[in-house]
Each structure stands twice: as C-alpha cells, then as structure tokens.
mmCIF file with all atom_site columns, C-alpha atoms in Angstrom:
data_model
loop_
_atom_site.group_PDB
_atom_site.id
_atom_site.type_symbol
_atom_site.label_atom_id
_atom_site.label_alt_id
_atom_site.label_comp_id
_atom_site.label_asym_id
_atom_site.label_entity_id
_atom_site.label_seq_id
_atom_site.pdbx_PDB_ins_code
_atom_site.Cartn_x
_atom_site.Cartn_y
_atom_site.Cartn_z
_atom_site.occupancy
_atom_site.B_iso_or_equiv
_atom_site.pdbx_formal_charge
_atom_site.auth_seq_id
_atom_site.auth_comp_id
_atom_site.auth_asym_id
_atom_site.auth_atom_id
_atom_site.pdbx_PDB_model_num
ATOM 1   C CA . UNK A 1 1   ? 128.685 85.995  97.601  1.00 87.00 ? 1   UNK A CA 1
ATOM 2   C CA . UNK A 1 2   ? 125.695 88.095  98.721  1.00 94.00 ? 2   UNK A CA 1
ATOM 3   C CA . UNK A 1 3   ? 122.357 86.936  97.301  1.00 96.00 ? 3   UNK A CA 1
ATOM 4   C CA . UNK A 1 4   ? 119.482 89.406  96.951  1.00 97.00 ? 4   UNK A CA 1
ATOM 5   C CA . UNK A 1 5   ? 116.303 88.206  98.729  1.00 95.00 ? 5   UNK A CA 1
ATOM 6   C CA . UNK A 1 6   ? 114.105 89.505  95.891  1.00 96.00 ? 6   UNK A CA 1
ATOM 7   C CA . UNK A 1 7   ? 115.879 87.489  93.213  1.00 95.00 ? 7   UNK A CA 1
ATOM 8   C CA . UNK A 1 8   ? 117.774 90.240  91.418  1.00 96.00 ? 8   UNK A CA 1
ATOM 9   C CA . UNK A 1 9   ? 120.383 88.817  89.042  1.00 95.00 ? 9   UNK A CA 1
ATOM 10  C CA . UNK A 1 10  ? 123.579 87.859  90.810  1.00 97.00 ? 10  UNK A CA 1
ATOM 11  C CA . UNK A 1 11  ? 125.909 89.679  88.418  1.00 96.00 ? 11  UNK A CA 1
ATOM 12  C CA . UNK A 1 12  ? 124.051 92.935  89.099  1.00 96.00 ? 12  UNK A CA 1
ATOM 13  C CA . UNK A 1 13  ? 124.054 92.309  92.839  1.00 97.00 ? 13  UNK A CA 1
ATOM 14  C CA . UNK A 1 14  ? 127.803 91.693  92.749  1.00 97.00 ? 14  UNK A CA 1
ATOM 15  C CA . UNK A 1 15  ? 128.400 94.988  90.931  1.00 97.00 ? 15  UNK A CA 1
ATOM 16  C CA . UNK A 1 16  ? 126.286 96.976  93.380  1.00 97.00 ? 16  UNK A CA 1
ATOM 17  C CA . UNK A 1 17  ? 127.844 95.387  96.463  1.00 97.00 ? 17  UNK A CA 1
ATOM 18  C CA . UNK A 1 18  ? 131.327 95.995  95.077  1.00 97.00 ? 18  UNK A CA 1
ATOM 19  C CA . UNK A 1 19  ? 130.459 99.625  94.406  1.00 97.00 ? 19  UNK A CA 1
ATOM 20  C CA . UNK A 1 20  ? 128.892 100.591 97.733  1.00 96.00 ? 20  UNK A CA 1
ATOM 21  C CA . UNK A 1 21  ? 130.151 97.888  100.084 1.00 97.00 ? 21  UNK A CA 1
ATOM 22  C CA . UNK A 1 22  ? 126.751 96.541  101.166 1.00 97.00 ? 22  UNK A CA 1
ATOM 23  C CA . UNK A 1 23  ? 123.633 94.982  99.678  1.00 98.00 ? 23  UNK A CA 1
ATOM 24  C CA . UNK A 1 24  ? 121.017 97.547  100.666 1.00 98.00 ? 24  UNK A CA 1
ATOM 25  C CA . UNK A 1 25  ? 121.154 101.302 100.222 1.00 97.00 ? 25  UNK A CA 1
ATOM 26  C CA . UNK A 1 26  ? 119.002 101.909 103.299 1.00 97.00 ? 26  UNK A CA 1
ATOM 27  C CA . UNK A 1 27  ? 119.743 99.652  106.229 1.00 96.00 ? 27  UNK A CA 1
ATOM 28  C CA . UNK A 1 28  ? 117.268 101.248 108.645 1.00 97.00 ? 28  UNK A CA 1
ATOM 29  C CA . UNK A 1 29  ? 113.753 102.681 108.438 1.00 98.00 ? 29  UNK A CA 1
ATOM 30  C CA . UNK A 1 30  ? 112.282 105.367 110.654 1.00 98.00 ? 30  UNK A CA 1
ATOM 31  C CA . UNK A 1 31  ? 108.593 104.379 110.572 1.00 97.00 ? 31  UNK A CA 1
ATOM 32  C CA . UNK A 1 32  ? 107.454 107.810 111.720 1.00 97.00 ? 32  UNK A CA 1
ATOM 33  C CA . UNK A 1 33  ? 108.963 109.301 108.558 1.00 98.00 ? 33  UNK A CA 1
ATOM 34  C CA . UNK A 1 34  ? 107.935 106.494 106.221 1.00 98.00 ? 34  UNK A CA 1
ATOM 35  C CA . UNK A 1 35  ? 104.949 106.183 103.879 1.00 98.00 ? 35  UNK A CA 1
ATOM 36  C CA . UNK A 1 36  ? 103.611 103.167 102.044 1.00 98.00 ? 36  UNK A CA 1
ATOM 37  C CA . UNK A 1 37  ? 102.338 104.408 98.676  1.00 98.00 ? 37  UNK A CA 1
ATOM 38  C CA . UNK A 1 38  ? 100.108 101.863 96.933  1.00 98.00 ? 38  UNK A CA 1
ATOM 39  C CA . UNK A 1 39  ? 99.640  102.519 93.217  1.00 98.00 ? 39  UNK A CA 1
ATOM 40  C CA . UNK A 1 40  ? 96.584  101.593 91.105  1.00 96.00 ? 40  UNK A CA 1
ATOM 41  C CA . UNK A 1 41  ? 95.119  98.662  93.015  1.00 95.00 ? 41  UNK A CA 1
ATOM 42  C CA . UNK A 1 42  ? 91.657  99.827  92.055  1.00 93.00 ? 42  UNK A CA 1
ATOM 43  C CA . UNK A 1 43  ? 88.867  97.406  91.205  1.00 92.00 ? 43  UNK A CA 1
ATOM 44  C CA . UNK A 1 44  ? 89.157  97.978  87.465  1.00 90.00 ? 44  UNK A CA 1
ATOM 45  C CA . UNK A 1 45  ? 92.899  97.338  87.285  1.00 89.00 ? 45  UNK A CA 1
ATOM 46  C CA . UNK A 1 46  ? 92.708  94.262  89.497  1.00 88.00 ? 46  UNK A CA 1
ATOM 47  C CA . UNK A 1 47  ? 89.870  92.695  87.486  1.00 86.00 ? 47  UNK A CA 1
ATOM 48  C CA . UNK A 1 48  ? 91.464  93.507  84.155  1.00 83.00 ? 48  UNK A CA 1
ATOM 49  C CA . UNK A 1 49  ? 95.141  92.848  84.758  1.00 76.00 ? 49  UNK A CA 1
ATOM 50  C CA . UNK A 1 50  ? 95.651  90.641  87.780  1.00 75.00 ? 50  UNK A CA 1
ATOM 51  C CA . UNK A 1 51  ? 94.561  86.989  87.807  1.00 73.00 ? 51  UNK A CA 1
ATOM 52  C CA . UNK A 1 52  ? 93.385  85.493  91.081  1.00 72.00 ? 52  UNK A CA 1
ATOM 53  C CA . UNK A 1 53  ? 96.678  83.668  91.529  1.00 65.00 ? 53  UNK A CA 1
ATOM 54  C CA . UNK A 1 54  ? 98.602  86.943  91.391  1.00 74.00 ? 54  UNK A CA 1
ATOM 55  C CA . UNK A 1 55  ? 96.292  88.830  93.727  1.00 75.00 ? 55  UNK A CA 1
ATOM 56  C CA . UNK A 1 56  ? 96.447  85.969  96.213  1.00 75.00 ? 56  UNK A CA 1
ATOM 57  C CA . UNK A 1 57  ? 100.189 86.550  96.533  1.00 87.00 ? 57  UNK A CA 1
ATOM 58  C CA . UNK A 1 58  ? 100.161 90.371  96.451  1.00 92.00 ? 58  UNK A CA 1
ATOM 59  C CA . UNK A 1 59  ? 97.335  91.423  98.786  1.00 93.00 ? 59  UNK A CA 1
ATOM 60  C CA . UNK A 1 60  ? 98.865  89.928  101.938 1.00 94.00 ? 60  UNK A CA 1
ATOM 61  C CA . UNK A 1 61  ? 102.240 91.707  101.513 1.00 97.00 ? 61  UNK A CA 1
ATOM 62  C CA . UNK A 1 62  ? 100.518 95.041  100.799 1.00 97.00 ? 62  UNK A CA 1
ATOM 63  C CA . UNK A 1 63  ? 98.365  94.706  103.907 1.00 97.00 ? 63  UNK A CA 1
ATOM 64  C CA . UNK A 1 64  ? 101.343 93.572  105.983 1.00 97.00 ? 64  UNK A CA 1
ATOM 65  C CA . UNK A 1 65  ? 103.423 96.638  105.083 1.00 98.00 ? 65  UNK A CA 1
ATOM 66  C CA . UNK A 1 66  ? 100.400 98.861  105.781 1.00 98.00 ? 66  UNK A CA 1
ATOM 67  C CA . UNK A 1 67  ? 101.308 98.155  109.407 1.00 94.00 ? 67  UNK A CA 1
ATOM 68  C CA . UNK A 1 68  ? 103.603 101.169 109.020 1.00 98.00 ? 68  UNK A CA 1
ATOM 69  C CA . UNK A 1 69  ? 100.616 103.193 110.273 1.00 97.00 ? 69  UNK A CA 1
ATOM 70  C CA . UNK A 1 70  ? 100.771 101.345 113.611 1.00 96.00 ? 70  UNK A CA 1
ATOM 71  C CA . UNK A 1 71  ? 104.330 102.650 114.030 1.00 96.00 ? 71  UNK A CA 1
ATOM 72  C CA . UNK A 1 72  ? 103.457 106.264 113.252 1.00 97.00 ? 72  UNK A CA 1
ATOM 73  C CA . UNK A 1 73  ? 103.865 106.139 109.493 1.00 98.00 ? 73  UNK A CA 1
ATOM 74  C CA . UNK A 1 74  ? 101.513 106.910 106.612 1.00 98.00 ? 74  UNK A CA 1
ATOM 75  C CA . UNK A 1 75  ? 99.609  104.799 104.091 1.00 98.00 ? 75  UNK A CA 1
ATOM 76  C CA . UNK A 1 76  ? 98.553  106.418 100.809 1.00 98.00 ? 76  UNK A CA 1
ATOM 77  C CA . UNK A 1 77  ? 96.304  104.788 98.214  1.00 98.00 ? 77  UNK A CA 1
ATOM 78  C CA . UNK A 1 78  ? 96.654  106.268 94.718  1.00 98.00 ? 78  UNK A CA 1
ATOM 79  C CA . UNK A 1 79  ? 94.237  105.711 91.824  1.00 96.00 ? 79  UNK A CA 1
ATOM 80  C CA . UNK A 1 80  ? 94.152  106.908 88.204  1.00 93.00 ? 80  UNK A CA 1
ATOM 81  C CA . UNK A 1 81  ? 90.535  107.210 87.026  1.00 88.00 ? 81  UNK A CA 1
ATOM 82  C CA . UNK A 1 82  ? 90.902  108.598 83.505  1.00 88.00 ? 82  UNK A CA 1
ATOM 83  C CA . UNK A 1 83  ? 88.040  110.951 82.689  1.00 86.00 ? 83  UNK A CA 1
ATOM 84  C CA . UNK A 1 84  ? 89.051  111.877 79.146  1.00 91.00 ? 84  UNK A CA 1
ATOM 85  C CA . UNK A 1 85  ? 92.005  110.317 77.384  1.00 88.00 ? 85  UNK A CA 1
ATOM 86  C CA . UNK A 1 86  ? 94.390  112.842 75.872  1.00 93.00 ? 86  UNK A CA 1
ATOM 87  C CA . UNK A 1 87  ? 95.290  112.852 72.182  1.00 94.00 ? 87  UNK A CA 1
ATOM 88  C CA . UNK A 1 88  ? 98.748  111.586 73.121  1.00 91.00 ? 88  UNK A CA 1
ATOM 89  C CA . UNK A 1 89  ? 97.247  108.750 75.190  1.00 90.00 ? 89  UNK A CA 1
ATOM 90  C CA . UNK A 1 90  ? 95.012  107.702 72.290  1.00 90.00 ? 90  UNK A CA 1
ATOM 91  C CA . UNK A 1 91  ? 97.966  107.781 69.894  1.00 95.00 ? 91  UNK A CA 1
ATOM 92  C CA . UNK A 1 92  ? 99.992  105.480 72.166  1.00 91.00 ? 92  UNK A CA 1
ATOM 93  C CA . UNK A 1 93  ? 97.297  103.050 73.321  1.00 90.00 ? 93  UNK A CA 1
ATOM 94  C CA . UNK A 1 94  ? 94.763  103.234 70.513  1.00 94.00 ? 94  UNK A CA 1
ATOM 95  C CA . UNK A 1 95  ? 91.144  104.451 70.554  1.00 91.00 ? 95  UNK A CA 1
ATOM 96  C CA . UNK A 1 96  ? 89.593  101.192 71.784  1.00 94.00 ? 96  UNK A CA 1
ATOM 97  C CA . UNK A 1 97  ? 91.885  100.930 74.806  1.00 90.00 ? 97  UNK A CA 1
ATOM 98  C CA . UNK A 1 98  ? 91.459  104.633 75.511  1.00 86.00 ? 98  UNK A CA 1
ATOM 99  C CA . UNK A 1 99  ? 87.658  104.210 75.597  1.00 93.00 ? 99  UNK A CA 1
ATOM 100 C CA . UNK A 1 100 ? 88.043  101.249 77.950  1.00 88.00 ? 100 UNK A CA 1
ATOM 101 C CA . UNK A 1 101 ? 90.105  103.354 80.355  1.00 85.00 ? 101 UNK A CA 1
ATOM 102 C CA . UNK A 1 102 ? 87.548  106.162 80.184  1.00 87.00 ? 102 UNK A CA 1
ATOM 103 C CA . UNK A 1 103 ? 84.734  103.726 80.980  1.00 89.00 ? 103 UNK A CA 1
ATOM 104 C CA . UNK A 1 104 ? 86.689  102.370 83.950  1.00 86.00 ? 104 UNK A CA 1
ATOM 105 C CA . UNK A 1 105 ? 87.447  105.927 85.026  1.00 86.00 ? 105 UNK A CA 1
ATOM 106 C CA . UNK A 1 106 ? 83.737  106.607 85.352  1.00 88.00 ? 106 UNK A CA 1
ATOM 107 C CA . UNK A 1 107 ? 83.198  103.495 87.464  1.00 89.00 ? 107 UNK A CA 1
ATOM 108 C CA . UNK A 1 108 ? 85.423  100.699 88.756  1.00 88.00 ? 108 UNK A CA 1
ATOM 109 C CA . UNK A 1 109 ? 88.664  102.710 88.662  1.00 85.00 ? 109 UNK A CA 1
ATOM 110 C CA . UNK A 1 110 ? 87.246  104.927 91.403  1.00 92.00 ? 110 UNK A CA 1
ATOM 111 C CA . UNK A 1 111 ? 87.123  102.175 94.050  1.00 94.00 ? 111 UNK A CA 1
ATOM 112 C CA . UNK A 1 112 ? 89.969  100.312 95.725  1.00 95.00 ? 112 UNK A CA 1
ATOM 113 C CA . UNK A 1 113 ? 90.044  96.522  95.660  1.00 94.00 ? 113 UNK A CA 1
ATOM 114 C CA . UNK A 1 114 ? 87.871  95.215  98.487  1.00 92.00 ? 114 UNK A CA 1
ATOM 115 C CA . UNK A 1 115 ? 90.525  92.984  100.098 1.00 93.00 ? 115 UNK A CA 1
ATOM 116 C CA . UNK A 1 116 ? 92.917  95.844  100.807 1.00 96.00 ? 116 UNK A CA 1
ATOM 117 C CA . UNK A 1 117 ? 93.280  96.992  104.416 1.00 97.00 ? 117 UNK A CA 1
ATOM 118 C CA . UNK A 1 118 ? 92.161  100.585 103.930 1.00 98.00 ? 118 UNK A CA 1
ATOM 119 C CA . UNK A 1 119 ? 91.627  102.729 107.052 1.00 98.00 ? 119 UNK A CA 1
ATOM 120 C CA . UNK A 1 120 ? 89.900  106.059 107.569 1.00 97.00 ? 120 UNK A CA 1
ATOM 121 C CA . UNK A 1 121 ? 93.156  107.751 108.579 1.00 97.00 ? 121 UNK A CA 1
ATOM 122 C CA . UNK A 1 122 ? 94.927  106.761 105.349 1.00 98.00 ? 122 UNK A CA 1
ATOM 123 C CA . UNK A 1 123 ? 95.528  109.196 102.524 1.00 98.00 ? 123 UNK A CA 1
ATOM 124 C CA . UNK A 1 124 ? 93.624  108.702 99.290  1.00 97.00 ? 124 UNK A CA 1
ATOM 125 C CA . UNK A 1 125 ? 94.800  110.460 96.165  1.00 98.00 ? 125 UNK A CA 1
ATOM 126 C CA . UNK A 1 126 ? 94.200  110.608 92.438  1.00 97.00 ? 126 UNK A CA 1
ATOM 127 C CA . UNK A 1 127 ? 96.962  111.039 89.880  1.00 97.00 ? 127 UNK A CA 1
ATOM 128 C CA . UNK A 1 128 ? 96.494  112.254 86.326  1.00 95.00 ? 128 UNK A CA 1
ATOM 129 C CA . UNK A 1 129 ? 99.582  110.637 84.859  1.00 95.00 ? 129 UNK A CA 1
ATOM 130 C CA . UNK A 1 130 ? 101.783 107.602 85.341  1.00 96.00 ? 130 UNK A CA 1
ATOM 131 C CA . UNK A 1 131 ? 103.639 108.969 88.366  1.00 98.00 ? 131 UNK A CA 1
ATOM 132 C CA . UNK A 1 132 ? 102.249 109.807 91.788  1.00 98.00 ? 132 UNK A CA 1
ATOM 133 C CA . UNK A 1 133 ? 105.237 112.139 92.327  1.00 98.00 ? 133 UNK A CA 1
ATOM 134 C CA . UNK A 1 134 ? 105.446 114.124 89.098  1.00 97.00 ? 134 UNK A CA 1
ATOM 135 C CA . UNK A 1 135 ? 104.842 117.813 89.914  1.00 94.00 ? 135 UNK A CA 1
ATOM 136 C CA . UNK A 1 136 ? 101.311 118.908 89.108  1.00 96.00 ? 136 UNK A CA 1
ATOM 137 C CA . UNK A 1 137 ? 100.007 115.381 88.451  1.00 96.00 ? 137 UNK A CA 1
ATOM 138 C CA . UNK A 1 138 ? 99.230  114.354 92.046  1.00 98.00 ? 138 UNK A CA 1
ATOM 139 C CA . UNK A 1 139 ? 99.222  115.985 95.498  1.00 97.00 ? 139 UNK A CA 1
ATOM 140 C CA . UNK A 1 140 ? 100.892 113.047 97.287  1.00 98.00 ? 140 UNK A CA 1
ATOM 141 C CA . UNK A 1 141 ? 104.307 114.788 97.600  1.00 98.00 ? 141 UNK A CA 1
ATOM 142 C CA . UNK A 1 142 ? 102.789 117.841 99.275  1.00 98.00 ? 142 UNK A CA 1
ATOM 143 C CA . UNK A 1 143 ? 100.705 115.749 101.647 1.00 98.00 ? 143 UNK A CA 1
ATOM 144 C CA . UNK A 1 144 ? 103.660 113.587 102.615 1.00 98.00 ? 144 UNK A CA 1
ATOM 145 C CA . UNK A 1 145 ? 105.830 116.669 103.133 1.00 97.00 ? 145 UNK A CA 1
ATOM 146 C CA . UNK A 1 146 ? 103.275 117.967 105.627 1.00 97.00 ? 146 UNK A CA 1
ATOM 147 C CA . UNK A 1 147 ? 103.813 114.772 107.632 1.00 97.00 ? 147 UNK A CA 1
ATOM 148 C CA . UNK A 1 148 ? 107.620 114.904 107.524 1.00 97.00 ? 148 UNK A CA 1
ATOM 149 C CA . UNK A 1 149 ? 107.965 111.802 105.348 1.00 98.00 ? 149 UNK A CA 1
ATOM 150 C CA . UNK A 1 150 ? 111.387 111.182 103.816 1.00 98.00 ? 150 UNK A CA 1
ATOM 151 C CA . UNK A 1 151 ? 111.090 107.487 102.910 1.00 98.00 ? 151 UNK A CA 1
ATOM 152 C CA . UNK A 1 152 ? 108.598 105.951 100.482 1.00 98.00 ? 152 UNK A CA 1
ATOM 153 C CA . UNK A 1 153 ? 107.722 102.278 100.174 1.00 98.00 ? 153 UNK A CA 1
ATOM 154 C CA . UNK A 1 154 ? 106.231 101.554 96.741  1.00 98.00 ? 154 UNK A CA 1
ATOM 155 C CA . UNK A 1 155 ? 103.658 98.806  96.117  1.00 98.00 ? 155 UNK A CA 1
ATOM 156 C CA . UNK A 1 156 ? 100.937 98.143  93.560  1.00 96.00 ? 156 UNK A CA 1
ATOM 157 C CA . UNK A 1 157 ? 100.582 97.805  89.786  1.00 94.00 ? 157 UNK A CA 1
ATOM 158 C CA . UNK A 1 158 ? 102.340 97.733  87.538  1.00 93.00 ? 158 UNK A CA 1
ATOM 159 C CA . UNK A 1 159 ? 105.964 97.577  88.549  1.00 95.00 ? 159 UNK A CA 1
ATOM 160 C CA . UNK A 1 160 ? 107.454 98.789  85.280  1.00 95.00 ? 160 UNK A CA 1
ATOM 161 C CA . UNK A 1 161 ? 104.961 101.563 84.484  1.00 95.00 ? 161 UNK A CA 1
ATOM 162 C CA . UNK A 1 162 ? 103.217 103.593 87.199  1.00 97.00 ? 162 UNK A CA 1
ATOM 163 C CA . UNK A 1 163 ? 105.129 102.114 90.139  1.00 98.00 ? 163 UNK A CA 1
ATOM 164 C CA . UNK A 1 164 ? 108.518 102.569 88.535  1.00 98.00 ? 164 UNK A CA 1
ATOM 165 C CA . UNK A 1 165 ? 107.611 106.048 87.290  1.00 98.00 ? 165 UNK A CA 1
ATOM 166 C CA . UNK A 1 166 ? 106.532 107.022 90.799  1.00 98.00 ? 166 UNK A CA 1
ATOM 167 C CA . UNK A 1 167 ? 109.702 105.601 92.329  1.00 98.00 ? 167 UNK A CA 1
ATOM 168 C CA . UNK A 1 168 ? 112.001 107.442 89.942  1.00 98.00 ? 168 UNK A CA 1
ATOM 169 C CA . UNK A 1 169 ? 110.242 110.781 90.369  1.00 98.00 ? 169 UNK A CA 1
ATOM 170 C CA . UNK A 1 170 ? 110.149 110.370 94.149  1.00 98.00 ? 170 UNK A CA 1
ATOM 171 C CA . UNK A 1 171 ? 113.871 109.676 94.106  1.00 98.00 ? 171 UNK A CA 1
ATOM 172 C CA . UNK A 1 172 ? 114.453 112.852 92.083  1.00 98.00 ? 172 UNK A CA 1
ATOM 173 C CA . UNK A 1 173 ? 112.483 114.757 94.736  1.00 98.00 ? 173 UNK A CA 1
ATOM 174 C CA . UNK A 1 174 ? 114.881 113.484 97.386  1.00 98.00 ? 174 UNK A CA 1
ATOM 175 C CA . UNK A 1 175 ? 112.903 110.645 98.945  1.00 98.00 ? 175 UNK A CA 1
ATOM 176 C CA . UNK A 1 176 ? 114.537 107.407 99.994  1.00 98.00 ? 176 UNK A CA 1
ATOM 177 C CA . UNK A 1 177 ? 112.787 104.777 97.861  1.00 98.00 ? 177 UNK A CA 1
ATOM 178 C CA . UNK A 1 178 ? 112.145 101.124 98.676  1.00 98.00 ? 178 UNK A CA 1
ATOM 179 C CA . UNK A 1 179 ? 110.296 98.911  96.199  1.00 98.00 ? 179 UNK A CA 1
ATOM 180 C CA . UNK A 1 180 ? 108.437 96.203  98.132  1.00 98.00 ? 180 UNK A CA 1
ATOM 181 C CA . UNK A 1 181 ? 109.138 93.378  95.719  1.00 97.00 ? 181 UNK A CA 1
ATOM 182 C CA . UNK A 1 182 ? 106.396 90.906  96.642  1.00 96.00 ? 182 UNK A CA 1
ATOM 183 C CA . UNK A 1 183 ? 103.787 93.692  96.946  1.00 97.00 ? 183 UNK A CA 1
ATOM 184 C CA . UNK A 1 184 ? 104.276 94.690  93.297  1.00 96.00 ? 184 UNK A CA 1
ATOM 185 C CA . UNK A 1 185 ? 102.824 93.304  90.081  1.00 92.00 ? 185 UNK A CA 1
ATOM 186 C CA . UNK A 1 186 ? 104.845 93.539  86.873  1.00 87.00 ? 186 UNK A CA 1
ATOM 187 C CA . UNK A 1 187 ? 104.132 92.490  83.313  1.00 80.00 ? 187 UNK A CA 1
ATOM 188 C CA . UNK A 1 188 ? 104.610 88.827  82.630  1.00 74.00 ? 188 UNK A CA 1
ATOM 189 C CA . UNK A 1 189 ? 107.485 89.031  80.156  1.00 75.00 ? 189 UNK A CA 1
ATOM 190 C CA . UNK A 1 190 ? 110.143 90.081  82.669  1.00 88.00 ? 190 UNK A CA 1
ATOM 191 C CA . UNK A 1 191 ? 110.081 93.859  82.443  1.00 91.00 ? 191 UNK A CA 1
ATOM 192 C CA . UNK A 1 192 ? 108.881 94.127  86.055  1.00 93.00 ? 192 UNK A CA 1
ATOM 193 C CA . UNK A 1 193 ? 111.971 92.267  87.191  1.00 94.00 ? 193 UNK A CA 1
ATOM 194 C CA . UNK A 1 194 ? 114.125 94.511  85.015  1.00 95.00 ? 194 UNK A CA 1
ATOM 195 C CA . UNK A 1 195 ? 112.564 97.588  86.622  1.00 97.00 ? 195 UNK A CA 1
ATOM 196 C CA . UNK A 1 196 ? 113.364 96.299  90.117  1.00 97.00 ? 196 UNK A CA 1
ATOM 197 C CA . UNK A 1 197 ? 116.953 95.710  89.047  1.00 97.00 ? 197 UNK A CA 1
ATOM 198 C CA . UNK A 1 198 ? 117.206 99.262  87.709  1.00 97.00 ? 198 UNK A CA 1
ATOM 199 C CA . UNK A 1 199 ? 115.775 100.794 90.879  1.00 98.00 ? 199 UNK A CA 1
ATOM 200 C CA . UNK A 1 200 ? 118.182 98.692  92.961  1.00 98.00 ? 200 UNK A CA 1
ATOM 201 C CA . UNK A 1 201 ? 121.159 99.833  90.898  1.00 97.00 ? 201 UNK A CA 1
ATOM 202 C CA . UNK A 1 202 ? 120.378 103.523 90.432  1.00 97.00 ? 202 UNK A CA 1
ATOM 203 C CA . UNK A 1 203 ? 117.408 104.949 92.336  1.00 98.00 ? 203 UNK A CA 1
ATOM 204 C CA . UNK A 1 204 ? 116.812 103.297 95.706  1.00 98.00 ? 204 UNK A CA 1
ATOM 205 C CA . UNK A 1 205 ? 116.332 99.900  97.270  1.00 98.00 ? 205 UNK A CA 1
ATOM 206 C CA . UNK A 1 206 ? 114.374 96.679  96.786  1.00 98.00 ? 206 UNK A CA 1
ATOM 207 C CA . UNK A 1 207 ? 113.235 94.473  99.655  1.00 98.00 ? 207 UNK A CA 1
ATOM 208 C CA . UNK A 1 208 ? 110.555 91.834  100.258 1.00 98.00 ? 208 UNK A CA 1
ATOM 209 C CA . UNK A 1 209 ? 107.720 92.690  102.658 1.00 98.00 ? 209 UNK A CA 1
ATOM 210 C CA . UNK A 1 210 ? 109.117 90.449  105.399 1.00 98.00 ? 210 UNK A CA 1
ATOM 211 C CA . UNK A 1 211 ? 112.295 92.539  105.573 1.00 98.00 ? 211 UNK A CA 1
ATOM 212 C CA . UNK A 1 212 ? 110.382 95.817  105.367 1.00 98.00 ? 212 UNK A CA 1
ATOM 213 C CA . UNK A 1 213 ? 108.054 94.922  108.243 1.00 98.00 ? 213 UNK A CA 1
ATOM 214 C CA . UNK A 1 214 ? 111.010 93.765  110.337 1.00 98.00 ? 214 UNK A CA 1
ATOM 215 C CA . UNK A 1 215 ? 112.826 97.056  109.724 1.00 98.00 ? 215 UNK A CA 1
ATOM 216 C CA . UNK A 1 216 ? 109.692 99.034  110.622 1.00 98.00 ? 216 UNK A CA 1
ATOM 217 C CA . UNK A 1 217 ? 109.299 97.110  113.869 1.00 96.00 ? 217 UNK A CA 1
ATOM 218 C CA . UNK A 1 218 ? 112.975 97.579  114.709 1.00 96.00 ? 218 UNK A CA 1
ATOM 219 C CA . UNK A 1 219 ? 112.767 101.289 113.952 1.00 95.00 ? 219 UNK A CA 1
ATOM 220 C CA . UNK A 1 220 ? 109.740 101.663 116.184 1.00 90.00 ? 220 UNK A CA 1
ATOM 221 C CA . UNK A 1 221 ? 111.518 99.966  119.058 1.00 77.00 ? 221 UNK A CA 1
#
C-alpha cells in the first residue's frame, strides 16, 4: 500500500497508483524551468480569512519553496485587488461582500503579507478573475513563457477557489502542475482537501513542501 504524504484518501490513492503505476505524476523537477506561483496572500485576504494559527503553518512552507529562485527558477506573487465588482460578482456574493472586496481592492489587497519572502527579482502580477492562468485575466502565462517555464508550483489561498482555478487552467495550457499541499489554505469544511484530491487524480500532482524543496535541490545538482 502506497500512502500519500499529503493525506489524500487511501482509496483514491490506490486507484491512481493502479492506473499509472506510481504515486506521483512528476517524479523530477527542473528548477530552471519551474515557477512558484503564490495566489492571493495579500494583507486583506490574510487578515480576513486566515487565523494566526493557519498563517503560522503556511508562511514557512511558502518561503521554503521560494528557494526555487536560488536554483534558477521563478517566483510570482499574484494579487486580486477588485476595483469595481461586476454585476455577476454582486449577484453571486451579495452587495455587502462586493463592497468589502472593493474597499480592500483600494487598500490592503494591494500589498503582500509582510512575512512573505518577497525579492526584487520576483514577478508581481494582478489578476482580474479567479484564475492566474485564464487568458486575458492575468499576464502570468506570458511572463512565464518568456522564461521557459513548463512547471508551476501552486501555493496560497484559497485551495478550492483561486488556487484550484489557476491550477486547472495552467494544466489546460500545458504546464506541469504541482499543488504544494502545506503551502495552501482551503476552506474549513473539507473542500480544500477535495480540490487537492481532484488535482491529484486528473490535473497534476500534490506534494508537501519538504518533497518539493528536495526535488528542486536534486534537480539543481
């Protein structure tokens, strides 16, 4: 029996291993062609959605995987400062929540959380939808293409909305996707875990930061 290090349900793991003959889709990483894409860890989102106990466990893995830059890879920080909520957005989330997002978009959503290891050479981008890879909503795909990136490590908030949307669209664009399980924040009622299971089964790979950093170091050697 092969157990998944990120805690994905054993019956799903068994099905995947039986289908492809191994646990992980991608057994090696070329750090020079790899980007860590960190989604929506802006000050507003962190203060509003992530309690101190969660951030204490997420920041260190995000910063650890940002070591990809030391091996020739790329780090991209993506934010979503909403300037004016669309009619569709208001219909889904309600007018009060839409106003809250607009207020954050004019202020705290513009700055990254202060504990993140952000460097001058990193990419910073803004998306205008859930996904950082949906055509026309963000320039991350074009900027990564310029750098020859073919593998994307996804971290940030929240797992089952913007992070999962970004992972699925990136997969459709042909990127190899790895969700960094302990560098992601999902919603508390289990849908984050369900999203990781879906990515593992159908769209890419899921690994904890310790495995990702080890693969990056091995690939650099």
